[in-house]
Structure formats: structure tokens, C-alpha cells
């Protein structure tokens, strides 16, 4: 990919104006940090930060059989969703490899808003289009929105300042609101382990809304803090913790696969049933001095595993990682990680290190 192939969000000039260091990510020119990863990480854990997520994809699906069709394409059961609710789900290929992990919201009984990963927009849309029945409409609105993720314990207060008199939707909920004639979408999820919401507005109004949240007290944050926050929270990243060669059962995502309705079939189900999980995802806390990254070999009493994501945890002040390990490994076990040819000691923990600012390990 050349520099001319890299896209910029409508907020790119504003990021530069605010002093952000820009880097290419998933085909987009994105801010990696403003005042520093540790400073931005702390803001989200203690007050409120705001991230540009305009690079992510947004689809709408509608039609008389929209719910039934999506239920045949995704691992989670859409029938569990009432109007105004959302769920995390996974889309598989025929071999049960993960095409993408995504969040699906039920806007109306047969209308859905789908948020997908930036690096998978084209692949997701092509896959869904190839399987779509004639009575379902699938539309890609990814270039029409600016997306903002506002995260941290003060996010509700920030929202109230920017849009007085309107309440945030409940956790995992979605709401469509109109302000000064603009149609806005607010989702109450997050990728940081803190309370937060995602705000989608028309692209032409993105800078205005971004500045409004900044003026209300949200601190601009980049991809660096977004990665340390999501890893502390034990949240998976496409391309690191899963891809088209990895089953969700081996990626720590078994909880997104709903087998409760035996009559419901979905793409990849037969392959999942034919090949049960052979690995588990657990967390590691490094006890020796070093840095944990992805693709480091982990030596256990039950065989070798591999780290999938790793970083320095600002909250724990230790190196942490998510790792795909043999099934016999248990929380509390001692293992060794190959870091630049040296075996360093690590402790096995649950793959969730920090939530709502509190250490869990």
C-alpha cells in the first residue's frame, strides 16, 4: 500500500492541529497519540477520553427476512435482541475461521445497524453481499459517518453537557436522536473496560461534534492508548487474536457462539461441531523484566502456546499478554515466554486484567 492509498477521516486535519502523531493503520491515517499513551490511558481510566473511530465500517441491513438471514450468517443468536439492543458477534467462513468480529444493533424488528472493523469493511461487505437473499437490503454507509468513542467514568456527564436533556441508552443499547436537524446514532458499548458510548454523526458535521466533546472535557486519545486499554480489559483485536484461520472456539470467543437452538444453522456451524476447541485464551503477567508482544512462544507443562497480543499495562505497571495455550494450562500456573531468545517467567491469569479502573489480577 502506498501513501496515496491511505485514507484520512474527516477529523484528520483537526488531529494534526491538536498535535497528534499520525500513523497508517488498517489503510487509514490515524492519530497514535497526542500528549502520550500513558497520559491518555490514565484519562480514560480516571476521567474521560475521546477516540476517532471514523475508520470503522457501518452497514445497515433491512427487509422482511433480515433477522433470519443475519442469524444464518453470525454465531450469536439475534433472537435474543429486543429493539434498541446490541450484541457482539462473529462472522465465520465455511471452515469456521473468523472473517470478522462485529457489533450488531437491532434498530427496528427487521432493521439492523452493524459496526465492523476498518480492515475488514470490503471483505465483510463482499461476503454478506454474496450470501444475501433478494428480499434483504444491505447498505454500506462507512463513508457517511464520523464515529467518536467517548470512554471513561465521566462519559455520562460529558454527554449531558454536549446534548442536554437526552439520556444515554442503557449498556449495549442504541438510540437514534435528532439534534438541530441532524440524525445521530448513540451506542452504549466500548472497547476500554470503562463506561462509554459511540457517537455517529454525518461526516460533514464531525469536526463540530468532536470539538463539542473536547470543550465539554473529553481528552483526545490515539490508537496507542486504545490498544493498552483494550488489552487490559481482555478485549480481542482482529488480526492479532483472531483471523480467518482461527476458530472462535480457539480464540477465546466461545461465548459469542450460541448453540442453544439446535435448529438454527449458521455459516461455519458444521465445522465448529466437527472440530471442538483445541486451545484456550488466557492472560499472562510477566514476572521477569521484559516486554510482551504478539507471536512469542509460551512454554508450559502441557506443551507450547503463543502470545496473541501483548503490551505494557499502565494500570498494573507490568507487561501483560493474551495467549493461546494448551487446554491443560490453568490460572495460577507458571510458564515461560521466549523473549529475544531468553525464557522469562510469567504467571497465568484470566484474560481480563483491569475493569472500571480496578486491577483484577
Short mmCIF file of C-alpha atoms in Angstrom, two decimals:
data_model
loop_
_atom_site.label_atom_id
_atom_site.label_comp_id
_atom_site.label_asym_id
_atom_site.label_seq_id
_atom_site.Cartn_x
_atom_site.Cartn_y
_atom_site.Cartn_z
CA UNK A 1 0.00 0.00 0.00
CA UNK A 2 1.40 3.40 -0.99
CA UNK A 3 0.92 6.69 0.80
CA UNK A 4 -1.67 7.67 -1.81
CA UNK A 5 -3.75 4.60 -0.89
CA UNK A 6 -4.02 5.60 2.77
CA UNK A 7 -7.35 7.22 3.63
CA UNK A 8 -7.94 10.03 6.10
CA UNK A 9 -11.00 10.53 8.28
CA UNK A 10 -12.83 13.89 8.24
CA UNK A 11 -11.09 14.67 11.53
CA UNK A 12 -7.50 14.24 10.25
CA UNK A 13 -6.71 17.96 10.00
CA UNK A 14 -8.10 18.51 13.50
CA UNK A 15 -5.89 15.74 14.87
CA UNK A 16 -2.83 17.42 13.37
CA UNK A 17 -3.94 20.79 14.74
CA UNK A 18 -4.13 19.21 18.22
CA UNK A 19 -0.58 17.92 17.89
CA UNK A 20 -1.31 14.27 17.23
CA UNK A 21 1.35 11.97 15.81
CA UNK A 22 -0.27 10.32 12.80
CA UNK A 23 0.46 6.77 11.61
CA UNK A 24 -1.03 4.41 8.99
CA UNK A 25 -3.43 1.86 10.49
CA UNK A 26 -5.69 -0.56 8.59
CA UNK A 27 -5.36 1.63 5.49
CA UNK A 28 -6.11 4.86 7.36
CA UNK A 29 -4.05 7.81 8.54
CA UNK A 30 -4.82 7.81 12.26
CA UNK A 31 -3.58 9.51 15.46
CA UNK A 32 -1.46 7.17 17.56
CA UNK A 33 -1.04 9.67 20.41
CA UNK A 34 -1.38 13.32 21.37
CA UNK A 35 0.18 14.02 24.78
CA UNK A 36 1.40 10.44 25.28
CA UNK A 37 -0.02 6.96 25.62
CA UNK A 38 0.28 6.82 29.42
CA UNK A 39 -1.38 10.21 29.85
CA UNK A 40 -4.25 9.31 27.52
CA UNK A 41 -4.66 5.86 29.06
CA UNK A 42 -4.94 7.44 32.52
CA UNK A 43 -7.54 9.93 31.29
CA UNK A 44 -9.85 7.13 30.13
CA UNK A 45 -9.42 5.16 33.35
CA UNK A 46 -10.00 8.18 35.60
CA UNK A 47 -11.98 10.84 33.70
CA UNK A 48 -12.94 10.69 30.00
CA UNK A 49 -11.20 10.28 26.66
CA UNK A 50 -12.40 10.51 23.08
CA UNK A 51 -11.23 8.45 20.09
CA UNK A 52 -11.81 8.93 16.38
CA UNK A 53 -13.36 5.65 15.15
CA UNK A 54 -14.48 7.00 11.78
CA UNK A 55 -12.29 4.40 10.07
CA UNK A 56 -14.61 1.62 11.25
CA UNK A 57 -17.36 0.39 8.96
CA UNK A 58 -21.11 0.85 9.34
CA UNK A 59 -23.66 -1.25 7.46
CA UNK A 60 -27.43 -1.32 7.60
CA UNK A 61 -29.43 -4.48 6.96
CA UNK A 62 -33.20 -4.36 6.44
CA UNK A 63 -36.00 -6.41 4.95
CA UNK A 64 -38.70 -8.92 5.82
CA UNK A 65 -36.18 -11.70 6.47
CA UNK A 66 -33.28 -9.56 7.72
CA UNK A 67 -33.19 -11.11 11.18
CA UNK A 68 -33.48 -14.67 9.93
CA UNK A 69 -30.76 -14.10 7.35
CA UNK A 70 -28.33 -12.46 9.80
CA UNK A 71 -28.99 -15.33 12.19
CA UNK A 72 -27.71 -17.66 9.48
CA UNK A 73 -24.56 -15.56 8.97
CA UNK A 74 -23.46 -14.85 12.55
CA UNK A 75 -22.61 -17.03 15.55
CA UNK A 76 -24.65 -15.24 18.20
CA UNK A 77 -28.45 -15.53 18.30
CA UNK A 78 -30.18 -12.36 17.12
CA UNK A 79 -33.47 -13.58 18.57
CA UNK A 80 -32.13 -12.56 21.98
CA UNK A 81 -32.19 -8.90 20.91
CA UNK A 82 -35.09 -6.56 21.53
CA UNK A 83 -35.38 -3.34 19.53
CA UNK A 84 -32.76 -0.93 20.85
CA UNK A 85 -30.33 -3.65 21.96
CA UNK A 86 -26.98 -4.76 20.57
CA UNK A 87 -24.69 -7.77 20.80
CA UNK A 88 -21.14 -8.72 20.00
CA UNK A 89 -20.94 -11.47 17.41
CA UNK A 90 -18.62 -13.22 14.97
CA UNK A 91 -18.93 -13.91 11.26
CA UNK A 92 -17.32 -17.15 10.07
CA UNK A 93 -16.25 -18.70 6.80
CA UNK A 94 -17.21 -22.26 5.90
CA UNK A 95 -14.14 -23.59 7.75
CA UNK A 96 -15.17 -21.74 10.94
CA UNK A 97 -12.37 -19.18 10.58
CA UNK A 98 -13.22 -15.68 11.76
CA UNK A 99 -13.98 -13.30 8.90
CA UNK A 100 -14.65 -10.53 11.40
CA UNK A 101 -15.87 -9.76 14.89
CA UNK A 102 -18.55 -7.09 14.94
CA UNK A 103 -21.33 -5.44 16.92
CA UNK A 104 -24.91 -5.70 15.71
CA UNK A 105 -27.76 -3.46 16.92
CA UNK A 106 -31.46 -4.02 16.38
CA UNK A 107 -32.88 -0.63 15.36
CA UNK A 108 -36.31 -1.97 14.34
CA UNK A 109 -37.72 -5.52 14.28
CA UNK A 110 -36.19 -6.09 10.82
CA UNK A 111 -33.62 -3.26 10.62
CA UNK A 112 -30.07 -3.61 11.94
CA UNK A 113 -27.03 -1.33 12.33
CA UNK A 114 -23.74 -3.23 12.07
CA UNK A 115 -20.32 -1.87 13.08
CA UNK A 116 -17.34 -3.75 11.59
CA UNK A 117 -13.57 -3.48 11.74
CA UNK A 118 -11.83 -0.94 9.49
CA UNK A 119 -9.52 -3.54 7.98
CA UNK A 120 -12.45 -5.82 7.07
CA UNK A 121 -15.03 -3.45 5.55
CA UNK A 122 -14.56 -4.62 1.96
CA UNK A 123 -14.26 -8.31 2.89
CA UNK A 124 -17.32 -8.19 5.13
CA UNK A 125 -19.47 -6.39 2.60
CA UNK A 126 -18.44 -8.74 -0.21
CA UNK A 127 -19.12 -11.84 1.92
CA UNK A 128 -22.51 -10.63 3.06
CA UNK A 129 -23.45 -9.46 -0.43
CA UNK A 130 -22.60 -12.88 -1.88
CA UNK A 131 -24.97 -14.58 0.60
CA UNK A 132 -27.77 -12.01 0.71
CA UNK A 133 -31.31 -13.05 -0.22
CA UNK A 134 -33.30 -10.91 -2.64
CA UNK A 135 -35.69 -9.54 -0.03
CA UNK A 136 -32.94 -8.11 2.18
CA UNK A 137 -31.26 -4.74 1.65
CA UNK A 138 -27.59 -4.40 2.62
CA UNK A 139 -26.06 -0.91 2.51
CA UNK A 140 -22.54 0.29 3.29
CA UNK A 141 -22.63 3.70 5.00
CA UNK A 142 -19.00 3.69 6.12
CA UNK A 143 -18.05 6.92 4.30
CA UNK A 144 -21.13 8.78 5.52
CA UNK A 145 -20.38 8.85 9.25
CA UNK A 146 -17.86 10.28 11.64
CA UNK A 147 -17.60 7.95 14.60
CA UNK A 148 -16.44 9.02 18.07
CA UNK A 149 -15.83 6.69 21.01
CA UNK A 150 -16.21 8.60 24.28
CA UNK A 151 -14.88 6.45 27.11
CA UNK A 152 -14.35 6.80 30.84
CA UNK A 153 -16.21 7.20 34.15
CA UNK A 154 -17.22 10.78 33.33
CA UNK A 155 -18.65 9.98 29.89
CA UNK A 156 -22.24 10.44 31.05
CA UNK A 157 -21.52 13.89 32.42
CA UNK A 158 -19.72 14.82 29.19
CA UNK A 159 -22.68 13.64 27.11
CA UNK A 160 -25.10 15.68 29.26
CA UNK A 161 -23.07 18.82 28.63
CA UNK A 162 -22.99 18.31 24.88
CA UNK A 163 -26.60 17.15 24.44
CA UNK A 164 -28.60 18.37 27.47
CA UNK A 165 -31.87 16.67 28.28
CA UNK A 166 -31.09 13.46 26.40
CA UNK A 167 -30.17 10.28 28.25
CA UNK A 168 -27.60 7.77 27.08
CA UNK A 169 -29.05 4.40 26.10
CA UNK A 170 -28.53 1.53 28.58
CA UNK A 171 -25.47 -0.70 28.37
CA UNK A 172 -25.30 -2.44 24.96
CA UNK A 173 -28.17 -0.27 23.78
CA UNK A 174 -28.60 2.03 20.81
CA UNK A 175 -30.63 5.19 20.26
CA UNK A 176 -31.31 7.41 17.27
CA UNK A 177 -31.71 11.08 18.14
CA UNK A 178 -32.13 14.31 16.19
CA UNK A 179 -30.30 17.49 17.15
CA UNK A 180 -30.69 20.67 15.07
CA UNK A 181 -31.96 18.59 12.17
CA UNK A 182 -29.02 16.14 12.22
CA UNK A 183 -29.71 12.44 12.64
CA UNK A 184 -27.34 10.97 15.24
CA UNK A 185 -26.77 7.43 16.49
CA UNK A 186 -25.56 6.75 20.03
CA UNK A 187 -24.47 3.25 21.12
CA UNK A 188 -23.57 2.34 24.71
CA UNK A 189 -20.70 -0.12 24.36
CA UNK A 190 -16.95 0.34 24.42
CA UNK A 191 -13.51 -1.13 23.88
CA UNK A 192 -11.72 0.03 27.03
CA UNK A 193 -13.23 -1.72 30.05
CA UNK A 194 -14.82 1.56 31.14
CA UNK A 195 -18.27 3.04 30.74
CA UNK A 196 -18.60 4.73 27.39
CA UNK A 197 -20.55 5.32 24.23
CA UNK A 198 -20.06 5.50 20.48
CA UNK A 199 -21.42 8.57 18.69
CA UNK A 200 -22.10 8.55 14.94
CA UNK A 201 -22.93 11.76 13.10
CA UNK A 202 -22.98 12.92 9.45
CA UNK A 203 -19.39 13.18 8.21
CA UNK A 204 -19.74 16.87 7.34
CA UNK A 205 -20.55 17.66 10.98
CA UNK A 206 -17.82 15.52 12.52
CA UNK A 207 -15.40 18.31 13.43
CA UNK A 208 -18.18 20.31 15.11
CA UNK A 209 -19.22 17.41 17.33
CA UNK A 210 -15.61 16.40 18.05
CA UNK A 211 -14.87 19.93 19.23
CA UNK A 212 -18.05 19.96 21.32
CA UNK A 213 -16.97 16.88 23.23
CA UNK A 214 -13.46 18.30 23.68
CA UNK A 215 -14.90 21.57 25.01
CA UNK A 216 -17.03 19.54 27.45
CA UNK A 217 -13.91 17.96 28.94
CA UNK A 218 -13.10 14.83 26.91
CA UNK A 219 -9.40 14.34 26.26
CA UNK A 220 -8.34 13.38 22.71
CA UNK A 221 -6.77 9.91 22.66
CA UNK A 222 -5.00 7.90 20.00
CA UNK A 223 -4.60 4.31 18.91
CA UNK A 224 -1.75 3.70 21.36
CA UNK A 225 -3.96 4.19 24.42
CA UNK A 226 -6.83 2.40 22.70
CA UNK A 227 -4.63 -0.70 22.43
CA UNK A 228 -3.35 -0.65 26.02
CA UNK A 229 -6.88 -0.08 27.32
CA UNK A 230 -8.49 -2.87 25.30
CA UNK A 231 -5.75 -5.33 26.21
CA UNK A 232 -6.05 -4.54 29.92
CA UNK A 233 -9.77 -5.24 29.51
CA UNK A 234 -9.05 -8.54 27.74
CA UNK A 235 -10.77 -7.50 24.51
CA UNK A 236 -9.71 -9.17 21.27
CA UNK A 237 -8.21 -7.41 18.24
CA UNK A 238 -8.84 -8.74 14.76
CA UNK A 239 -5.60 -9.78 13.08
CA UNK A 240 -3.86 -10.39 16.40
CA UNK A 241 -6.19 -12.54 18.46
CA UNK A 242 -8.25 -13.96 15.59
CA UNK A 243 -8.33 -14.20 11.80
CA UNK A 244 -9.73 -16.38 9.04
CA UNK A 245 -7.54 -19.31 10.08
CA UNK A 246 -8.66 -19.31 13.73
CA UNK A 247 -11.90 -20.73 15.12
CA UNK A 248 -13.71 -18.60 17.69
CA UNK A 249 -13.52 -21.63 19.99
CA UNK A 250 -9.73 -21.32 19.89
CA UNK A 251 -9.76 -17.51 20.09
CA UNK A 252 -11.46 -17.13 23.46
CA UNK A 253 -14.74 -16.24 21.76
CA UNK A 254 -16.78 -19.35 22.50
CA UNK A 255 -19.17 -17.14 24.48
CA UNK A 256 -20.23 -15.50 21.20
CA UNK A 257 -21.26 -18.85 19.68
CA UNK A 258 -24.84 -19.77 20.59
CA UNK A 259 -25.65 -23.44 20.06
CA UNK A 260 -28.76 -23.36 22.27
CA UNK A 261 -31.19 -23.56 19.35
CA UNK A 262 -30.29 -26.83 17.66
CA UNK A 263 -32.49 -25.96 14.69
CA UNK A 264 -30.58 -22.74 13.94
CA UNK A 265 -27.91 -23.20 11.32
CA UNK A 266 -25.24 -20.63 10.52
CA UNK A 267 -22.19 -20.47 8.30
CA UNK A 268 -19.33 -22.34 9.96
CA UNK A 269 -21.52 -24.24 12.46
CA UNK A 270 -20.81 -27.67 10.96
CA UNK A 271 -17.07 -27.00 11.02
CA UNK A 272 -17.25 -25.87 14.65
CA UNK A 273 -19.12 -29.01 15.69
CA UNK A 274 -16.68 -31.19 13.76
CA UNK A 275 -13.63 -29.65 15.41
CA UNK A 276 -14.03 -28.77 19.11
CA UNK A 277 -11.67 -26.35 20.80
CA UNK A 278 -8.03 -27.39 20.97
CA UNK A 279 -6.71 -24.20 22.58
CA UNK A 280 -7.82 -21.68 25.20
CA UNK A 281 -7.10 -17.98 25.62
CA UNK A 282 -5.68 -16.94 28.96
CA UNK A 283 -3.78 -13.94 30.26
CA UNK A 284 -0.12 -13.68 31.17
CA UNK A 285 1.58 -11.32 33.60
CA UNK A 286 5.34 -11.20 33.12
CA UNK A 287 7.24 -11.66 36.37
CA UNK A 288 10.70 -11.04 34.93
CA UNK A 289 11.75 -7.77 33.33
CA UNK A 290 10.86 -7.63 29.65
CA UNK A 291 8.24 -6.73 27.05
CA UNK A 292 5.43 -8.99 25.90
CA UNK A 293 4.35 -8.76 22.26
CA UNK A 294 2.36 -10.92 19.87
CA UNK A 295 3.74 -14.17 18.40
CA UNK A 296 6.06 -15.05 21.28
CA UNK A 297 6.34 -18.73 22.15
CA UNK A 298 4.97 -19.74 25.55
CA UNK A 299 6.39 -22.88 27.19
CA UNK A 300 4.02 -24.72 29.53
CA UNK A 301 3.90 -28.12 31.24
CA UNK A 302 1.26 -29.12 28.67
CA UNK A 303 3.08 -28.04 25.52
CA UNK A 304 3.77 -24.83 23.69
CA UNK A 305 1.45 -21.89 23.15
CA UNK A 306 1.76 -18.41 21.69
CA UNK A 307 1.04 -14.85 22.75
CA UNK A 308 -1.51 -13.13 20.52
CA UNK A 309 -1.43 -9.57 21.94
CA UNK A 310 0.99 -8.05 24.41
CA UNK A 311 1.84 -4.68 25.90
CA UNK A 312 2.93 -2.82 29.00
CA UNK A 313 -0.03 -2.28 31.31
CA UNK A 314 -0.02 1.29 32.65
CA UNK A 315 -2.50 0.32 35.37
CA UNK A 316 -0.64 -2.77 36.61
CA UNK A 317 2.80 -1.36 35.70
CA UNK A 318 3.71 -4.81 34.35
CA UNK A 319 3.95 -6.46 30.96
CA UNK A 320 0.78 -8.39 30.09
CA UNK A 321 -0.41 -10.53 27.21
CA UNK A 322 -3.26 -12.61 25.90
CA UNK A 323 -2.07 -16.06 24.85
CA UNK A 324 -3.47 -19.10 23.05
CA UNK A 325 -2.44 -22.01 25.27
CA UNK A 326 -2.95 -25.79 25.53
CA UNK A 327 -6.18 -26.83 27.26
CA UNK A 328 -4.41 -28.26 30.30
CA UNK A 329 -2.95 -24.91 31.40
CA UNK A 330 -4.75 -23.35 34.38
CA UNK A 331 -4.95 -19.97 36.06
CA UNK A 332 -2.11 -19.72 38.55
CA UNK A 333 0.33 -21.82 36.54
CA UNK A 334 3.85 -20.63 35.99
CA UNK A 335 5.04 -20.57 32.37
CA UNK A 336 7.95 -19.19 30.39
CA UNK A 337 7.88 -16.85 27.42
CA UNK A 338 10.59 -16.70 24.76
CA UNK A 339 11.62 -13.04 24.54
CA UNK A 340 14.56 -12.48 22.22
CA UNK A 341 15.94 -15.94 22.88
CA UNK A 342 15.54 -15.82 26.65
CA UNK A 343 12.91 -17.71 28.63
CA UNK A 344 11.29 -15.28 31.05
CA UNK A 345 8.84 -16.27 33.80
CA UNK A 346 5.17 -15.39 33.59
CA UNK A 347 2.05 -16.13 35.63
CA UNK A 348 -1.17 -17.37 34.03
CA UNK A 349 -4.29 -15.33 34.86
CA UNK A 350 -7.76 -14.85 33.41
CA UNK A 351 -7.69 -12.86 30.19
CA UNK A 352 -9.15 -9.75 31.80
CA UNK A 353 -6.69 -7.63 33.73
CA UNK A 354 -8.49 -4.35 34.53
CA UNK A 355 -12.14 -3.28 34.54
CA UNK A 356 -13.57 0.07 35.62
CA UNK A 357 -10.14 1.17 36.75
CA UNK A 358 -9.67 -1.76 39.14
CA UNK A 359 -6.98 -4.43 38.80
CA UNK A 360 -8.43 -7.93 38.51
CA UNK A 361 -5.16 -9.86 38.81
#
